[in-house]
XYZ file of C-alpha atoms in Angstrom:
568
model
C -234.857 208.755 23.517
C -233.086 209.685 20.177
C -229.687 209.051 19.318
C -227.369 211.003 16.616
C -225.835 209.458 13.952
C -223.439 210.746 11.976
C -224.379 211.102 8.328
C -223.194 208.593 5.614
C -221.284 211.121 3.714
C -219.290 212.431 6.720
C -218.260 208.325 7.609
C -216.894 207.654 3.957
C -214.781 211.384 3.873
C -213.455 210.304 6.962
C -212.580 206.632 6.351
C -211.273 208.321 2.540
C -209.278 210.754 4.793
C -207.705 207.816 7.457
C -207.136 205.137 4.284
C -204.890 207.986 2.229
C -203.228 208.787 5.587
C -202.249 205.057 5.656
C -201.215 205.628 1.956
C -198.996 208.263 2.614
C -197.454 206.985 5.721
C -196.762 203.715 3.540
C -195.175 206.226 1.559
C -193.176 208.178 3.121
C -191.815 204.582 5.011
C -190.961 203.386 1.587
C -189.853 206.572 0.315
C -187.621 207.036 3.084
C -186.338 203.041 3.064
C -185.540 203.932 -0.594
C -183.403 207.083 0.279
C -181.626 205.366 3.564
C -180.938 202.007 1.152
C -179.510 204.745 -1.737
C -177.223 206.733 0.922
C -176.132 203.831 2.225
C -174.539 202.252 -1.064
C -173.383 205.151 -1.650
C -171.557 205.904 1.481
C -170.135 202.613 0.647
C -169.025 202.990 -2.747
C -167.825 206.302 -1.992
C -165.819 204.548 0.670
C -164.579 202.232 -1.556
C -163.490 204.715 -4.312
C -161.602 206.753 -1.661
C -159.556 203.906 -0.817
C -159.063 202.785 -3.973
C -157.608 206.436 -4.701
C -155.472 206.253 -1.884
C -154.131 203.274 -2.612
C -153.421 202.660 -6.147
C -153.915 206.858 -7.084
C -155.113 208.344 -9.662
C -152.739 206.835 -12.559
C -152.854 203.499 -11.135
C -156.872 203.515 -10.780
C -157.120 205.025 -14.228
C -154.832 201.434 -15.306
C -156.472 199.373 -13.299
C -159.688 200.623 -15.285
C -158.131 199.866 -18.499
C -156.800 196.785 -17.883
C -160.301 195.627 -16.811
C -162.176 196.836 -19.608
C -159.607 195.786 -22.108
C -160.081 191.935 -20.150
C -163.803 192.249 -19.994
C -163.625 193.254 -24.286
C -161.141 190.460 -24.832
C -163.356 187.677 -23.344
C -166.213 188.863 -25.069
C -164.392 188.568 -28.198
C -163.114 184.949 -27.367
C -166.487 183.939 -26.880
C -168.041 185.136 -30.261
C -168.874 181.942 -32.064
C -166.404 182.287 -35.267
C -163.889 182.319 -32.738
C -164.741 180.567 -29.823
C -164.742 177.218 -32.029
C -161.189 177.866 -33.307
C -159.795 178.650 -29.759
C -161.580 175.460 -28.447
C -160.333 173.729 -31.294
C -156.768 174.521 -30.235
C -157.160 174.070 -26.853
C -157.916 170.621 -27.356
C -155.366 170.079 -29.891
C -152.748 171.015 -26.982
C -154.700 168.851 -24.469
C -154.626 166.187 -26.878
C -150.821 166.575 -27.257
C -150.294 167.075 -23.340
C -151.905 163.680 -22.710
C -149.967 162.230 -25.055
C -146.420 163.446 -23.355
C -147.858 162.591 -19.650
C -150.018 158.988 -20.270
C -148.412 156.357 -21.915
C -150.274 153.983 -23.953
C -149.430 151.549 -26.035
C -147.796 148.209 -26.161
C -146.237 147.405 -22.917
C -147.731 149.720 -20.913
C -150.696 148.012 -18.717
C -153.891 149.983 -16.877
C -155.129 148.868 -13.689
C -158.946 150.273 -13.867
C -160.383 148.538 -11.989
C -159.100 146.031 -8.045
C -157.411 142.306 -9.182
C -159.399 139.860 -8.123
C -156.965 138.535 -6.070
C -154.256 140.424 -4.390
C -150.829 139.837 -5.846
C -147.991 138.173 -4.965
C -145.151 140.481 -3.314
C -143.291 139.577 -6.194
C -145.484 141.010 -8.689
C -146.153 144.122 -6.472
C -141.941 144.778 -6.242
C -141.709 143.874 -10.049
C -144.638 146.600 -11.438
C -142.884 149.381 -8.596
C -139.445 148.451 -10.364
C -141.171 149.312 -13.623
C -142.875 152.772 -12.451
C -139.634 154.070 -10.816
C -137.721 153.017 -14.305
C -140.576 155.626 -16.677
C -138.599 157.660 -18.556
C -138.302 160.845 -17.254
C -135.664 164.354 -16.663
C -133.196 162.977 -14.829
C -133.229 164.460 -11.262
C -130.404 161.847 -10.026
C -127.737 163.493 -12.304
C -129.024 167.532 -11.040
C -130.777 167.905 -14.342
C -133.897 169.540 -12.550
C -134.253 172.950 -10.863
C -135.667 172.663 -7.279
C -138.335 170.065 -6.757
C -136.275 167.170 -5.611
C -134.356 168.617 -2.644
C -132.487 165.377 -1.922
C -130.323 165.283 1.248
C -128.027 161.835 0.211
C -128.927 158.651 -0.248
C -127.487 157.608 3.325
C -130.069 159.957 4.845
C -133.106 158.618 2.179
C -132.476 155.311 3.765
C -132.662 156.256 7.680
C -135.714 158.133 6.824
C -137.108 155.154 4.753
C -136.435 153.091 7.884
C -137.799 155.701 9.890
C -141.285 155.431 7.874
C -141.255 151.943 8.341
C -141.262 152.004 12.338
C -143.825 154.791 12.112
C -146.107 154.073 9.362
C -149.190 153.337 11.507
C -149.158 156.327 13.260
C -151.433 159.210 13.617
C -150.847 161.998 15.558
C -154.599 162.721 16.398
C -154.139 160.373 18.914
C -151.272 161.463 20.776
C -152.116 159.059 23.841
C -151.577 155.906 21.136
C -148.851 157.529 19.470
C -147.208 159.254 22.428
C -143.608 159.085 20.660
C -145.021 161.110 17.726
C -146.410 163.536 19.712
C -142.655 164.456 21.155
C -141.467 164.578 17.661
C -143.499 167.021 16.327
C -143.329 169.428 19.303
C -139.493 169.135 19.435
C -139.588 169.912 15.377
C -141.176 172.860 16.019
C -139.135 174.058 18.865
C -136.355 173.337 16.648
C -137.317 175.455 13.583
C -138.346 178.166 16.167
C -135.088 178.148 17.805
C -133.346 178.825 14.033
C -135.738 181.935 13.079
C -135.381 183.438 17.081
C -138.200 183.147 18.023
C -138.983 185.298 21.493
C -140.224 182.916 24.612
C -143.803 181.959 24.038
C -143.837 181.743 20.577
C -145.206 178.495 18.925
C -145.895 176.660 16.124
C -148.011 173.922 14.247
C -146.102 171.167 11.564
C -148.130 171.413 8.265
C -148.560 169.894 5.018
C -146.437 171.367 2.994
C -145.713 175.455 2.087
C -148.872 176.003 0.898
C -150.898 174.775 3.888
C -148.637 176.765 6.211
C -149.422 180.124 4.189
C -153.102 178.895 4.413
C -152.846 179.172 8.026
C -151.602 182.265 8.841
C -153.445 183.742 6.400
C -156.525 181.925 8.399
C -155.131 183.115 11.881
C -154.953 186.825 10.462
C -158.180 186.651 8.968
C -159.840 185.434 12.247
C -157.346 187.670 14.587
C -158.704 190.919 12.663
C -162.323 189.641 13.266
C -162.382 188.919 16.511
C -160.502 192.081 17.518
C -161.399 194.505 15.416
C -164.791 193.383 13.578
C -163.537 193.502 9.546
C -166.017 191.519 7.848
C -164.496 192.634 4.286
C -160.976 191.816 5.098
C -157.804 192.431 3.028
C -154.267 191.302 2.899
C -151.126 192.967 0.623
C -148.791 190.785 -0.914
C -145.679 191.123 -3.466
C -146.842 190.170 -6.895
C -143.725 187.736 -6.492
C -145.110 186.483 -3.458
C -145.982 182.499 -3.941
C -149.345 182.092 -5.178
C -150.328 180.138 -1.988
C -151.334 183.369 -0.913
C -153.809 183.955 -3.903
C -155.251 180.773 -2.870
C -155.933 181.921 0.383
C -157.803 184.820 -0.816
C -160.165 182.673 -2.676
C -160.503 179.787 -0.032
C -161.004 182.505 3.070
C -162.793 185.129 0.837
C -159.788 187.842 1.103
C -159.411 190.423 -1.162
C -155.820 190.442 -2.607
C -153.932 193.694 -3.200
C -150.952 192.517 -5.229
C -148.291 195.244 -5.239
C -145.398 195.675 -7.829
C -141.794 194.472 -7.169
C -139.996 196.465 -9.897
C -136.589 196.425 -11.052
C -134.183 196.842 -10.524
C -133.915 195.054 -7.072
C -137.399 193.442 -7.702
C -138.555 193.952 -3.900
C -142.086 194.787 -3.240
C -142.319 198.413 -3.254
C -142.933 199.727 -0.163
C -144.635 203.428 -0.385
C -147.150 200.991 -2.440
C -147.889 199.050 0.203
C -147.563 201.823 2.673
C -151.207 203.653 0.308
C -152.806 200.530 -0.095
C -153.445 200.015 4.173
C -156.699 200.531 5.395
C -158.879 200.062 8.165
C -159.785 196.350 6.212
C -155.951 194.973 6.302
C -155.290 192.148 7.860
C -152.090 191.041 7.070
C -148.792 192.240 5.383
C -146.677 189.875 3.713
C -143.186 189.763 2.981
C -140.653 186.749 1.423
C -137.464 185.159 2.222
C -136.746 184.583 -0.920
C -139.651 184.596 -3.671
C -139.932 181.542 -5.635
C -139.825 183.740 -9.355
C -136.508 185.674 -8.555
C -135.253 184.305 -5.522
C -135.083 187.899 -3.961
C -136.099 188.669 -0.047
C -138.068 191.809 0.436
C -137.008 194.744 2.813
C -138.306 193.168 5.648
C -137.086 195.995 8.240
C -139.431 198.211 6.200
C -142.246 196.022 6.187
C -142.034 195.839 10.142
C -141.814 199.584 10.431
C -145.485 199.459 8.556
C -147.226 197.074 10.233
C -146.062 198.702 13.531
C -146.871 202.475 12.345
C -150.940 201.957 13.559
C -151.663 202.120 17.546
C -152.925 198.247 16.780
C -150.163 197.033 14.768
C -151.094 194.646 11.854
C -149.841 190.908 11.687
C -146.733 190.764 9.024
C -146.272 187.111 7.470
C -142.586 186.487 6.172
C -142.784 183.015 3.720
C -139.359 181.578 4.090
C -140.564 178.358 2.587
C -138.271 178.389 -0.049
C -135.513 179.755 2.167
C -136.051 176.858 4.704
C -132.596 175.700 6.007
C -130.565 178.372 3.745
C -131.547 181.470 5.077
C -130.986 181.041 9.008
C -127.535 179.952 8.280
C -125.827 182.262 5.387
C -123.831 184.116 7.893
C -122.459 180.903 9.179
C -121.827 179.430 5.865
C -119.833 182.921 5.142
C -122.573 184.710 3.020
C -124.051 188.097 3.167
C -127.287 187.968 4.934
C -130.137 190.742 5.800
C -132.915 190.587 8.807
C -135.504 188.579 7.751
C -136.747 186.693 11.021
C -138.121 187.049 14.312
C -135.926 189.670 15.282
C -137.128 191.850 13.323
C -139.832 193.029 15.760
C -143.070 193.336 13.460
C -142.683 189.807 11.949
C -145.543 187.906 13.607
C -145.645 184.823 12.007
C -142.893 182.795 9.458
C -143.102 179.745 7.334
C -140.437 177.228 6.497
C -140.760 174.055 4.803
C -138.826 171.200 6.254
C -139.146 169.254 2.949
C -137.168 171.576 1.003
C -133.705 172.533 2.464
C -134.516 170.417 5.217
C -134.218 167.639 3.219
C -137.487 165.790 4.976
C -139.605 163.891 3.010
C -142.149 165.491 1.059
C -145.296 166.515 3.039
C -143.389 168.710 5.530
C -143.525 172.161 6.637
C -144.084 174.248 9.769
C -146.229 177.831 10.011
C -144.330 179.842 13.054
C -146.225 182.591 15.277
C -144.609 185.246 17.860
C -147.556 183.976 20.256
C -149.438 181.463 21.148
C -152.186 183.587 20.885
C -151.882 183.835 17.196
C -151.665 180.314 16.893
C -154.820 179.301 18.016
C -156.770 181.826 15.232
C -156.285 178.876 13.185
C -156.986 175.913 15.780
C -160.631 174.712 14.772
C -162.635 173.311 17.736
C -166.237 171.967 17.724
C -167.418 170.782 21.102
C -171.305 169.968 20.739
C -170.227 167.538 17.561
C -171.891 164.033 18.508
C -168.830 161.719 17.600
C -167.326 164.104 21.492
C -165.310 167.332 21.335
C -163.148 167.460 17.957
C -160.297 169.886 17.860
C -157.721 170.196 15.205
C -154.724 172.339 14.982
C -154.800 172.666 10.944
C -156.348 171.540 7.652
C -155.865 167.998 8.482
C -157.247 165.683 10.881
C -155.574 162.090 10.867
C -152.114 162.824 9.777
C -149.111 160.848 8.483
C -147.427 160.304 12.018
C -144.752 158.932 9.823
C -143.537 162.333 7.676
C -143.496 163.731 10.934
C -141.071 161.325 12.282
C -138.913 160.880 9.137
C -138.774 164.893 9.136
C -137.204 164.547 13.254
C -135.092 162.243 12.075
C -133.481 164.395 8.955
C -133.425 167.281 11.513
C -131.604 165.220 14.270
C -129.247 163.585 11.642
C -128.365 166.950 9.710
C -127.261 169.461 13.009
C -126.570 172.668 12.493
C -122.941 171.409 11.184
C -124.549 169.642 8.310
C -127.072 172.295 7.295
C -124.390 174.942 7.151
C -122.002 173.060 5.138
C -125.073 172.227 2.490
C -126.089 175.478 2.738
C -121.748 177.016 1.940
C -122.268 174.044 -1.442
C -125.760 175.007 -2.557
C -126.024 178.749 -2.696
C -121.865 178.579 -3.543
C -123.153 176.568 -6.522
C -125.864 179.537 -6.919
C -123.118 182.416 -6.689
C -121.199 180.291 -9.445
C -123.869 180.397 -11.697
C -124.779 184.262 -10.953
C -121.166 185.043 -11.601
C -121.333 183.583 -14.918
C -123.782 185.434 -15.980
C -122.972 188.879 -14.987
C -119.280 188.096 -15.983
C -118.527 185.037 -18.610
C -117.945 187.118 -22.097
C -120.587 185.123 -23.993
C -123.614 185.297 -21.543
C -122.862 188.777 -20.379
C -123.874 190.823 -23.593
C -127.102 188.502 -23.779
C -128.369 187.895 -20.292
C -129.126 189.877 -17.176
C -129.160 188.646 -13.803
C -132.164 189.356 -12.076
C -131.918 191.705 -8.879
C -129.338 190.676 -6.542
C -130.177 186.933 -5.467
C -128.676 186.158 -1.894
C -130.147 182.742 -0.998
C -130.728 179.718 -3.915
C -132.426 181.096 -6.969
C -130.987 182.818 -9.491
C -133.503 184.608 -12.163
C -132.009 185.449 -15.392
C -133.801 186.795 -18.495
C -132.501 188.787 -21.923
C -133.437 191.495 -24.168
C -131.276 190.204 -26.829
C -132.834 186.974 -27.461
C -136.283 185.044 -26.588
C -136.316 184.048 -23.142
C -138.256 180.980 -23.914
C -136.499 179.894 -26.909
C -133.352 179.472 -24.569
C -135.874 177.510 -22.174
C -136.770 175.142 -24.214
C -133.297 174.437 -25.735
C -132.096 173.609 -22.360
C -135.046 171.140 -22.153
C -133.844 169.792 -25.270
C -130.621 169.549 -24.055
C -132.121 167.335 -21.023
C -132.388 169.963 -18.310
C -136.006 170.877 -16.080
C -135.408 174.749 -16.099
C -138.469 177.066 -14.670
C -140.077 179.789 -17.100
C -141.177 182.424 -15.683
C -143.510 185.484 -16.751
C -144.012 189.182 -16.603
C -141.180 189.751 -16.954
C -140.338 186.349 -19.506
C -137.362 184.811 -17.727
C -135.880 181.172 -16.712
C -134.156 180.541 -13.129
C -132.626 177.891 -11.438
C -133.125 177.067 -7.891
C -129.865 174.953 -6.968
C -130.371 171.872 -4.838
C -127.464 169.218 -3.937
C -127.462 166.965 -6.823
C -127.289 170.667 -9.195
C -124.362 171.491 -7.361
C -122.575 168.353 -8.410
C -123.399 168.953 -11.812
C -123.630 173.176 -11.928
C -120.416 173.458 -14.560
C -122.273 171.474 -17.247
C -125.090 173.603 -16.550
C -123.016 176.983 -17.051
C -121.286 175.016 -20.612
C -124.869 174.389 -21.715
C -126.306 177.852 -20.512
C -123.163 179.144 -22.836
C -123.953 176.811 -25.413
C -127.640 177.329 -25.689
C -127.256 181.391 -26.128
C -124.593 180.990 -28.834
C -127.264 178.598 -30.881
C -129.787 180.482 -30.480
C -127.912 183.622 -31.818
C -126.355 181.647 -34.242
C -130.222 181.708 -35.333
C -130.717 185.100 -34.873
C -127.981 185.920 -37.083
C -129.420 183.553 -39.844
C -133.005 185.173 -39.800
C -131.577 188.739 -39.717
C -129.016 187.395 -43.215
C -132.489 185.573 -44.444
C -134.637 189.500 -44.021
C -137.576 187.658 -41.180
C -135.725 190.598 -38.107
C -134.717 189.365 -35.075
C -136.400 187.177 -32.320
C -137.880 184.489 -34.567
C -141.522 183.317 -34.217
C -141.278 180.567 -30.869
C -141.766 176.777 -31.352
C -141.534 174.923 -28.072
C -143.342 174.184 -25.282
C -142.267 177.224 -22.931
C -142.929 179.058 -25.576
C -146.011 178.340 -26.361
C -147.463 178.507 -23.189
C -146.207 181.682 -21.659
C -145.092 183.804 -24.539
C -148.867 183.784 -25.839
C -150.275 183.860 -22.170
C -148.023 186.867 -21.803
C -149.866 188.361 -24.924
C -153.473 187.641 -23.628
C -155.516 190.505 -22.012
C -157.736 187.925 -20.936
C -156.401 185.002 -19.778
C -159.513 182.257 -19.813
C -157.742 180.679 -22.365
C -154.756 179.856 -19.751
C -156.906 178.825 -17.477
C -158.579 176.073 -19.805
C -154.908 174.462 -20.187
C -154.514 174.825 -16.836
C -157.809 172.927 -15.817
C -157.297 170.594 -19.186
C -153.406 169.827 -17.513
C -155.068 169.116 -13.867
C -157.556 166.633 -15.499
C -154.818 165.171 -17.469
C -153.179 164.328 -14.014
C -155.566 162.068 -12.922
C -156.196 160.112 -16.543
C -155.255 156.315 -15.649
């Protein structure tokens, strides 16, 4: 029987024809992987253009654009090699001059590199402590230093000393050892709750410090907005005056940062700015009570209206680190006041340093939420861990039992009665020096007062004379002033020990500006113009990083200044 077979020509034009099928189904599939890959960057850049529109608008988009370029040129140009070698070159000049102002050396001064072979005697450990509290440095105990040493009296340094003593073992991750500790913290909390009102079941963690309790509530917002509403590129806006803490948590939690403009002259975050710059990716709104720069609190009220204006209202942060103890009781101490806490109804979370106007010891401050709920967005639990089920609260995991203790103790010892009467001395002390310089007759031509101050700070800054060159004279005259930039200005955050000494302060402010226009006058007589070439320290730092597009070269002395720290 015969069979048919299908000729050889008719196989290969059919395998040709099946093979270039394949081909152009491989194709196509590519082809249209290509296309779906291209619309969907576009989509998102598109996206991401619109929003930028809305938010910063045309103008604002077309300076943005600018500014970056004009960076991007300006580090290019620092790193071509003619000048790259000079700036590096100066750099470490400055370095070299830095560590020779922070570590001394020579004769007299000894370097312990390395453990003694043998522990020392108490005696010797009491006598080299006498020697590294005796360093020469700006004298804090006489109120020569803005902020930084927020000292509540040496009667209360020595009850929290004690305090540290009887606790110094302690660690709160281990409340069932430490049971005592445990009680403290939660009634500090309560405490600092019951000052901002707080509604019932609000709560509250004890942190760190200022920074750590931003870091927190930036975390719970972060993981709040994830868990509820899926952003995965999430975003937060924040008053350019608003403590860099914030910036920090952008970069450790991968947060994009809109920074919005607090202009003058009241030098609040402006609010229509903010208002644009919300989108579906915000996660959090922040407000302060007062800035660190200018000592100013934002419009809170208005803040609250905006994160309540969506149907799921965003989370609204107010940073009262600074504020602390002040704030909560200007009315009491007979000051003007605005809404700035938990009654206002959009404010979901607060923070407040203990350590400052508390007057705890260093290493204290609590982050605040309207709910429990928020609180535990920044709990971090693992339970499959093989060392058993781990569960933190914060950053930390052992902590200094002992802070927390001495920081009950300064809260139990103060009272309300003793916080408002510091509070009546220290911002009094800070109207004092305001009203000098809006009305003595030789500051009043020559400096400006900075928005309208209500808590501690007062910003001042002139467009007579170089901000900085006044800066530095007052360092020279033995006084730790802070410098502050865009705008160039100097303010004073008043603490207990300035108050005792805020008229000298005023007599050397007053001295200090007729000097240095004693010098203006001479260079204007001598033909050089006005505002003379700066020479000091403040000067040299921010009046050229003021002048930098680009500011890598800042950030070398920065990084150069944080080695330096840790050069034995």
């Amino acid at each position: 029987m015969g069979s048919s077979r299908m000729p050889v020509s008719l196989r290969s034009t059919l395998s040709t024809s099946k093979a270039g099928s394949k081909g152009n189904y491989l194709y196509i599939g590519t082809d249209l992987l290509r296309n779906l890959v291209f619309v969907f960057f576009l989509i998102r850049w598109t996206r991401k253009a619109v929003l930028q529109f809305k938010g910063r608008g045309l103008f604002g988009t077309v300076a943005e654009t600018y500014i970056s370029i004009r960076k991007t040129l300006y580090g290019i140009f620092l790193r071509s090699p003619g000048v790259r070698n000079k700036v590096q070159a100066q750099v470490a000049e400055t370095l070299a001059k830095l560590e020779g102002k922070l570590v001394p050396k020579g004769p007299g001064i000894n370097r312990y590199l390395t453990l003694p072979k043998e522990g020392w005697t108490e005696t010797q450990v009491r006598g080299e402590l006498e020697k590294l509290g005796e360093m020469e440095h700006t004298r804090w105990e006489d109120g020569l230093v803005s902020g930084a040493v927020y000292h509540g009296g040496d009667g209360l340094i020595k009850l929290q000393a004690d305090t540290f003593q009887k606790f110094s073992v302690s660690n709160p991750i281990h409340p069932d050892v430490f049971p005592g500790v445990r009680k403290m913290e939660a009634e500090i909390v309560a405490m600092v709750l019951s000052m901002f009102n707080a509604p019932a079941g609000a709560a509250g963690v004890t942190t760190s410090g200022g920074t750590e309790s931003i870091l927190m509530a930036c975390l719970s917002a972060r993981q709040k907005a994830y868990a509820e509403r899926g952003v995965t590129a999430p975003e937060m806006i924040v008053p350019e005056t608003a403590h860099a803490a914030f910036r920090k948590a952008g970069s450790y939690f991968s947060i994009k940062v809109h920074l919005v403009a607090c202009p003058a002259p009241s030098y609040q975050v402006h609010i229509p700015s903010v208002s644009r710059l919300i989108s579906s990716n915000t996660i959090l709104l922040v407000g302060s009570a007062p800035n660190f720069p200018h000592g100013i609190i934002d419009d809170i009220p208005s803040l609250s209206r905006l994160a309540l204006r969506k149907k799921r209202s965003l989370p609204l942060h107010v940073d009262c680190c600074l504020g602390s103890f002040l704030v909560p009781f200007l009315s009491r101490a007979g000051f003007p006041t605005v809404p700035f806490d938990f009654t206002v109804k959009g404010v979901t979370s607060v923070s407040c340093d203990t350590h400052k106007y508390g007057f705890a010891p260093k290493g204290n401050s609590t982050c605040l939420y309207r709910t429990q709920a928020l609180r535990t967005y920044q709990y971090f639990i693992s339970p499959d861990w093989s060392g058993g089920v781990y569960a933190s609260p914060s950053i930390a995991g052992s902590r200094p039992g002992a802070l927390i203790a001495s920081c009950w103790t300064s809260l139990m010892s103060q009272g309300e009665s003793g916080y408002i009467d510091s509070c009546h001395k220290i911002v009094g002390a800070a109207k004092k020096i305001e009203t000098a310089i809006r009305e003595n007759p030789s500051l009043r031509d020559d400096l400006s007062v900075m928005g309208k101050p209500l808590v501690s700070v007062v910003a001042f800054t002139s467009k007579t004379l170089n901000t900085y060159d006044i800066a530095d004279a007052m360092t020279g005259k033995g006084w730790h002033l802070n410098a502050l930039q865009s705008p160039p200005a100097i303010h004073v955050a008043v603490t207990l020990p300035i108050v005792a000494a805020v008229d000298r302060l005023i007599e050397d402010i007053v001295a200090t500006v007729e000097e240095e226009k004693e010098k203006e006058r001479v260079r204007i007589v001598e033909g050089k113009g006005a505002k003379g070439s700066v020479k000091g320290d403040a000067a040299a730092l921010y009046g050229v990083a003021g002048s930098l597009p680009n500011k890598s070269v800042v950030v070398q002395l920065a990084r150069g200044f944080l080695d330096t720290l840790y050069i034995a």
